[in-house]
Amino acid sequence: NQEPGYNHRMDGFQGAVLGVKLPHLDRWNERRRQLAERYRQGLQGVAELILPPEAEWARHVYHLYVVRARDRDRLAAALRQAGIDTAVQYPHPLHLTAAYEFLGYTKGSLPQCEQACTQILSLPIFPELEEAQVDYVAEQIRRHYQG
């Protein structure tokens, strides 16, 4: 991307779909919270991972379940071998993209952001995901780190 972009328009079709989906949102968010808690329990004690935090004053909706792993690419490959899809939504720090070079930041300007972009990995999470599937993902992650 060469410059920041925005799209604030919703067409009629998107509005119609949203009208059908919106009544289910609270239930879907609650389901995601349940699955996130199952991940938290299943991955508890895996020292190589940083799990997503939840503030005491807020409720996370877990649109994504993003963990941090120093060996992110190796972990993703191991999970792919086990039939588990993962994703990296933000592989590049925004301050290092052409769209934001006018801000004057360079590599090293925001080291925490830059490090996070090398470690973040989204695990599967969606309302229809089964507990057994979450358990399988957690088991494969534990297996990866137990070597």
PDB file of N, CA, C and O in Angstrom, residues 41-81:
ATOM      1  N   GLN A  41      -7.022 -22.586  29.146  1.00  0.00           N
ATOM      2  CA  GLN A  41      -6.805 -23.734  30.023  1.00  0.00           C
ATOM      3  C   GLN A  41      -5.884 -24.768  29.378  1.00  0.00           C
ATOM      4  O   GLN A  41      -4.993 -25.312  30.031  1.00  0.00           O
ATOM      5  N   GLY A  42      -6.089 -25.036  28.104  1.00  0.00           N
ATOM      6  CA  GLY A  42      -5.297 -26.042  27.410  1.00  0.00           C
ATOM      7  C   GLY A  42      -3.854 -25.636  27.171  1.00  0.00           C
ATOM      8  O   GLY A  42      -2.986 -26.483  27.018  1.00  0.00           O
ATOM      9  N   LEU A  43      -3.600 -24.323  27.131  1.00  0.00           N
ATOM     10  CA  LEU A  43      -2.253 -23.835  26.847  1.00  0.00           C
ATOM     11  C   LEU A  43      -1.558 -23.270  28.080  1.00  0.00           C
ATOM     12  O   LEU A  43      -0.418 -22.811  27.994  1.00  0.00           O
ATOM     13  N   GLN A  44      -2.263 -23.303  29.188  1.00  0.00           N
ATOM     14  CA  GLN A  44      -1.693 -22.800  30.432  1.00  0.00           C
ATOM     15  C   GLN A  44      -0.389 -23.539  30.742  1.00  0.00           C
ATOM     16  O   GLN A  44      -0.306 -24.756  30.615  1.00  0.00           O
ATOM     17  N   GLY A  45       0.623 -22.793  31.108  1.00  0.00           N
ATOM     18  CA  GLY A  45       1.892 -23.407  31.457  1.00  0.00           C
ATOM     19  C   GLY A  45       2.831 -23.631  30.285  1.00  0.00           C
ATOM     20  O   GLY A  45       3.956 -24.087  30.488  1.00  0.00           O
ATOM     21  N   VAL A  46       2.405 -23.342  29.066  1.00  0.00           N
ATOM     22  CA  VAL A  46       3.305 -23.447  27.916  1.00  0.00           C
ATOM     23  C   VAL A  46       4.140 -22.167  27.901  1.00  0.00           C
ATOM     24  O   VAL A  46       3.697 -21.124  27.416  1.00  0.00           O
ATOM     25  N   ALA A  47       5.315 -22.262  28.464  1.00  0.00           N
ATOM     26  CA  ALA A  47       6.156 -21.083  28.689  1.00  0.00           C
ATOM     27  C   ALA A  47       6.560 -20.387  27.393  1.00  0.00           C
ATOM     28  O   ALA A  47       6.846 -19.186  27.403  1.00  0.00           O
ATOM     29  N   GLU A  48       6.569 -21.104  26.283  1.00  0.00           N
ATOM     30  CA  GLU A  48       7.005 -20.533  25.006  1.00  0.00           C
ATOM     31  C   GLU A  48       5.950 -19.633  24.368  1.00  0.00           C
ATOM     32  O   GLU A  48       6.223 -18.990  23.362  1.00  0.00           O
ATOM     33  N   LEU A  49       4.752 -19.597  24.934  1.00  0.00           N
ATOM     34  CA  LEU A  49       3.665 -18.797  24.371  1.00  0.00           C
ATOM     35  C   LEU A  49       3.289 -17.653  25.292  1.00  0.00           C
ATOM     36  O   LEU A  49       3.328 -17.785  26.516  1.00  0.00           O
ATOM     37  N   ILE A  50       2.870 -16.558  24.684  1.00  0.00           N
ATOM     38  CA  ILE A  50       2.192 -15.491  25.400  1.00  0.00           C
ATOM     39  C   ILE A  50       0.755 -15.531  24.913  1.00  0.00           C
ATOM     40  O   ILE A  50       0.485 -15.397  23.711  1.00  0.00           O
ATOM     41  N   LEU A  51      -0.171 -15.759  25.836  1.00  0.00           N
ATOM     42  CA  LEU A  51      -1.588 -15.850  25.491  1.00  0.00           C
ATOM     43  C   LEU A  51      -2.207 -14.462  25.519  1.00  0.00           C
ATOM     44  O   LEU A  51      -1.710 -13.562  26.196  1.00  0.00           O
ATOM     45  N   PRO A  52      -3.324 -14.282  24.828  1.00  0.00           N
ATOM     46  CA  PRO A  52      -3.947 -12.957  24.811  1.00  0.00           C
ATOM     47  C   PRO A  52      -4.469 -12.576  26.202  1.00  0.00           C
ATOM     48  O   PRO A  52      -5.148 -13.375  26.843  1.00  0.00           O
ATOM     49  N   PRO A  53      -4.133 -11.380  26.655  1.00  0.00           N
ATOM     50  CA  PRO A  53      -4.628 -10.932  27.962  1.00  0.00           C
ATOM     51  C   PRO A  53      -6.051 -10.397  27.851  1.00  0.00           C
ATOM     52  O   PRO A  53      -6.513 -10.052  26.763  1.00  0.00           O
ATOM     53  N   GLU A  54      -6.711 -10.363  28.968  1.00  0.00           N
ATOM     54  CA  GLU A  54      -8.039  -9.746  29.021  1.00  0.00           C
ATOM     55  C   GLU A  54      -8.055  -8.782  30.197  1.00  0.00           C
ATOM     56  O   GLU A  54      -7.732  -9.164  31.322  1.00  0.00           O
ATOM     57  N   ALA A  55      -8.412  -7.549  29.934  1.00  0.00           N
ATOM     58  CA  ALA A  55      -8.453  -6.529  30.982  1.00  0.00           C
ATOM     59  C   ALA A  55      -9.554  -6.848  31.986  1.00  0.00           C
ATOM     60  O   ALA A  55     -10.595  -7.418  31.619  1.00  0.00           O
ATOM     61  N   GLU A  56      -9.337  -6.489  33.232  1.00  0.00           N
ATOM     62  CA  GLU A  56     -10.341  -6.723  34.267  1.00  0.00           C
ATOM     63  C   GLU A  56     -11.605  -5.909  34.018  1.00  0.00           C
ATOM     64  O   GLU A  56     -12.683  -6.307  34.417  1.00  0.00           O
ATOM     65  N   TRP A  57     -11.471  -4.784  33.366  1.00  0.00           N
ATOM     66  CA  TRP A  57     -12.574  -3.856  33.179  1.00  0.00           C
ATOM     67  C   TRP A  57     -13.288  -4.017  31.831  1.00  0.00           C
ATOM     68  O   TRP A  57     -14.152  -3.215  31.497  1.00  0.00           O
ATOM     69  N   ALA A  58     -12.931  -5.042  31.078  1.00  0.00           N
ATOM     70  CA  ALA A  58     -13.522  -5.212  29.747  1.00  0.00           C
ATOM     71  C   ALA A  58     -13.751  -6.688  29.459  1.00  0.00           C
ATOM     72  O   ALA A  58     -13.215  -7.555  30.135  1.00  0.00           O
ATOM     73  N   ARG A  59     -14.552  -6.947  28.435  1.00  0.00           N
ATOM     74  CA  ARG A  59     -14.784  -8.323  27.982  1.00  0.00           C
ATOM     75  C   ARG A  59     -14.317  -8.444  26.540  1.00  0.00           C
ATOM     76  O   ARG A  59     -14.845  -7.801  25.651  1.00  0.00           O
ATOM     77  N   HIS A  60     -13.339  -9.279  26.335  1.00  0.00           N
ATOM     78  CA  HIS A  60     -12.771  -9.537  25.012  1.00  0.00           C
ATOM     79  C   HIS A  60     -13.802 -10.328  24.202  1.00  0.00           C
ATOM     80  O   HIS A  60     -14.471 -11.198  24.738  1.00  0.00           O
ATOM     81  N   VAL A  61     -13.933 -10.040  22.912  1.00  0.00           N
ATOM     82  CA  VAL A  61     -14.853 -10.819  22.075  1.00  0.00           C
ATOM     83  C   VAL A  61     -14.121 -11.887  21.262  1.00  0.00           C
ATOM     84  O   VAL A  61     -14.760 -12.705  20.614  1.00  0.00           O
ATOM     85  N   TYR A  62     -12.803 -11.871  21.292  1.00  0.00           N
ATOM     86  CA  TYR A  62     -11.993 -12.897  20.623  1.00  0.00           C
ATOM     87  C   TYR A  62     -12.397 -13.096  19.169  1.00  0.00           C
ATOM     88  O   TYR A  62     -12.590 -14.220  18.715  1.00  0.00           O
ATOM     89  N   HIS A  63     -12.504 -11.980  18.454  1.00  0.00           N
ATOM     90  CA  HIS A  63     -12.687 -12.091  16.999  1.00  0.00           C
ATOM     91  C   HIS A  63     -11.540 -12.925  16.425  1.00  0.00           C
ATOM     92  O   HIS A  63     -11.732 -13.722  15.511  1.00  0.00           O
ATOM     93  N   LEU A  64     -10.357 -12.733  16.994  1.00  0.00           N
ATOM     94  CA  LEU A  64      -9.190 -13.543  16.691  1.00  0.00           C
ATOM     95  C   LEU A  64      -8.632 -14.054  18.016  1.00  0.00           C
ATOM     96  O   LEU A  64      -8.793 -13.409  19.048  1.00  0.00           O
ATOM     97  N   TYR A  65      -7.967 -15.188  17.993  1.00  0.00           N
ATOM     98  CA  TYR A  65      -7.260 -15.680  19.176  1.00  0.00           C
ATOM     99  C   TYR A  65      -5.782 -15.684  18.810  1.00  0.00           C
ATOM    100  O   TYR A  65      -5.285 -16.603  18.150  1.00  0.00           O
ATOM    101  N   VAL A  66      -5.099 -14.621  19.201  1.00  0.00           N
ATOM    102  CA  VAL A  66      -3.723 -14.397  18.778  1.00  0.00           C
ATOM    103  C   VAL A  66      -2.769 -14.684  19.925  1.00  0.00           C
ATOM    104  O   VAL A  66      -2.850 -14.067  20.988  1.00  0.00           O
ATOM    105  N   VAL A  67      -1.875 -15.635  19.694  1.00  0.00           N
ATOM    106  CA  VAL A  67      -0.818 -15.939  20.647  1.00  0.00           C
ATOM    107  C   VAL A  67       0.484 -15.355  20.103  1.00  0.00           C
ATOM    108  O   VAL A  67       0.580 -15.004  18.921  1.00  0.00           O
ATOM    109  N   ARG A  68       1.469 -15.252  20.980  1.00  0.00           N
ATOM    110  CA  ARG A  68       2.798 -14.840  20.548  1.00  0.00           C
ATOM    111  C   ARG A  68       3.763 -15.978  20.831  1.00  0.00           C
ATOM    112  O   ARG A  68       3.745 -16.562  21.911  1.00  0.00           O
ATOM    113  N   ALA A  69       4.580 -16.288  19.824  1.00  0.00           N
ATOM    114  CA  ALA A  69       5.570 -17.357  19.935  1.00  0.00           C
ATOM    115  C   ALA A  69       6.856 -16.899  19.257  1.00  0.00           C
ATOM    116  O   ALA A  69       6.813 -16.436  18.119  1.00  0.00           O
ATOM    117  N   ARG A  70       7.963 -17.058  19.954  1.00  0.00           N
ATOM    118  CA  ARG A  70       9.251 -16.652  19.360  1.00  0.00           C
ATOM    119  C   ARG A  70       9.559 -17.455  18.101  1.00  0.00           C
ATOM    120  O   ARG A  70      10.199 -16.957  17.187  1.00  0.00           O
ATOM    121  N   ASP A  71       9.104 -18.700  18.066  1.00  0.00           N
ATOM    122  CA  ASP A  71       9.337 -19.553  16.894  1.00  0.00           C
ATOM    123  C   ASP A  71       8.064 -19.667  16.057  1.00  0.00           C
ATOM    124  O   ASP A  71       7.724 -20.727  15.566  1.00  0.00           O
ATOM    125  N   ARG A  72       7.398 -18.562  15.872  1.00  0.00           N
ATOM    126  CA  ARG A  72       6.102 -18.514  15.211  1.00  0.00           C
ATOM    127  C   ARG A  72       6.049 -19.327  13.920  1.00  0.00           C
ATOM    128  O   ARG A  72       5.135 -20.126  13.720  1.00  0.00           O
ATOM    129  N   ASP A  73       7.017 -19.152  13.055  1.00  0.00           N
ATOM    130  CA  ASP A  73       6.971 -19.828  11.758  1.00  0.00           C
ATOM    131  C   ASP A  73       7.117 -21.342  11.901  1.00  0.00           C
ATOM    132  O   ASP A  73       6.446 -22.107  11.209  1.00  0.00           O
ATOM    133  N   ARG A  74       7.977 -21.783  12.808  1.00  0.00           N
ATOM    134  CA  ARG A  74       8.119 -23.227  13.058  1.00  0.00           C
ATOM    135  C   ARG A  74       6.848 -23.793  13.672  1.00  0.00           C
ATOM    136  O   ARG A  74       6.409 -24.886  13.312  1.00  0.00           O
ATOM    137  N   LEU A  75       6.258 -23.052  14.610  1.00  0.00           N
ATOM    138  CA  LEU A  75       5.003 -23.500  15.220  1.00  0.00           C
ATOM    139  C   LEU A  75       3.899 -23.578  14.166  1.00  0.00           C
ATOM    140  O   LEU A  75       3.171 -24.570  14.098  1.00  0.00           O
ATOM    141  N   ALA A  76       3.780 -22.567  13.338  1.00  0.00           N
ATOM    142  CA  ALA A  76       2.758 -22.570  12.282  1.00  0.00           C
ATOM    143  C   ALA A  76       2.948 -23.757  11.342  1.00  0.00           C
ATOM    144  O   ALA A  76       1.973 -24.406  10.940  1.00  0.00           O
ATOM    145  N   ALA A  77       4.197 -24.066  11.000  1.00  0.00           N
ATOM    146  CA  ALA A  77       4.481 -25.203  10.114  1.00  0.00           C
ATOM    147  C   ALA A  77       4.095 -26.515  10.788  1.00  0.00           C
ATOM    148  O   ALA A  77       3.512 -27.400  10.142  1.00  0.00           O
ATOM    149  N   ALA A  78       4.397 -26.642  12.071  1.00  0.00           N
ATOM    150  CA  ALA A  78       4.036 -27.870  12.797  1.00  0.00           C
ATOM    151  C   ALA A  78       2.524 -28.023  12.860  1.00  0.00           C
ATOM    152  O   ALA A  78       1.993 -29.133  12.683  1.00  0.00           O
ATOM    153  N   LEU A  79       1.830 -26.942  13.086  1.00  0.00           N
ATOM    154  CA  LEU A  79       0.368 -27.013  13.134  1.00  0.00           C
ATOM    155  C   LEU A  79      -0.208 -27.329  11.752  1.00  0.00           C
ATOM    156  O   LEU A  79      -1.154 -28.114  11.636  1.00  0.00           O
ATOM    157  N   ARG A  80       0.378 -26.751  10.729  1.00  0.00           N
ATOM    158  CA  ARG A  80      -0.078 -27.046   9.355  1.00  0.00           C
ATOM    159  C   ARG A  80       0.096 -28.528   9.052  1.00  0.00           C
ATOM    160  O   ARG A  80      -0.770 -29.170   8.459  1.00  0.00           O
ATOM    161  N   GLN A  81       1.214 -29.118   9.494  1.00  0.00           N
ATOM    162  CA  GLN A  81       1.463 -30.558   9.321  1.00  0.00           C
ATOM    163  C   GLN A  81       0.398 -31.386  10.026  1.00  0.00           C
ATOM    164  O   GLN A  81       0.088 -32.493   9.600  1.00  0.00           O
TER     165      GLN A  81
END
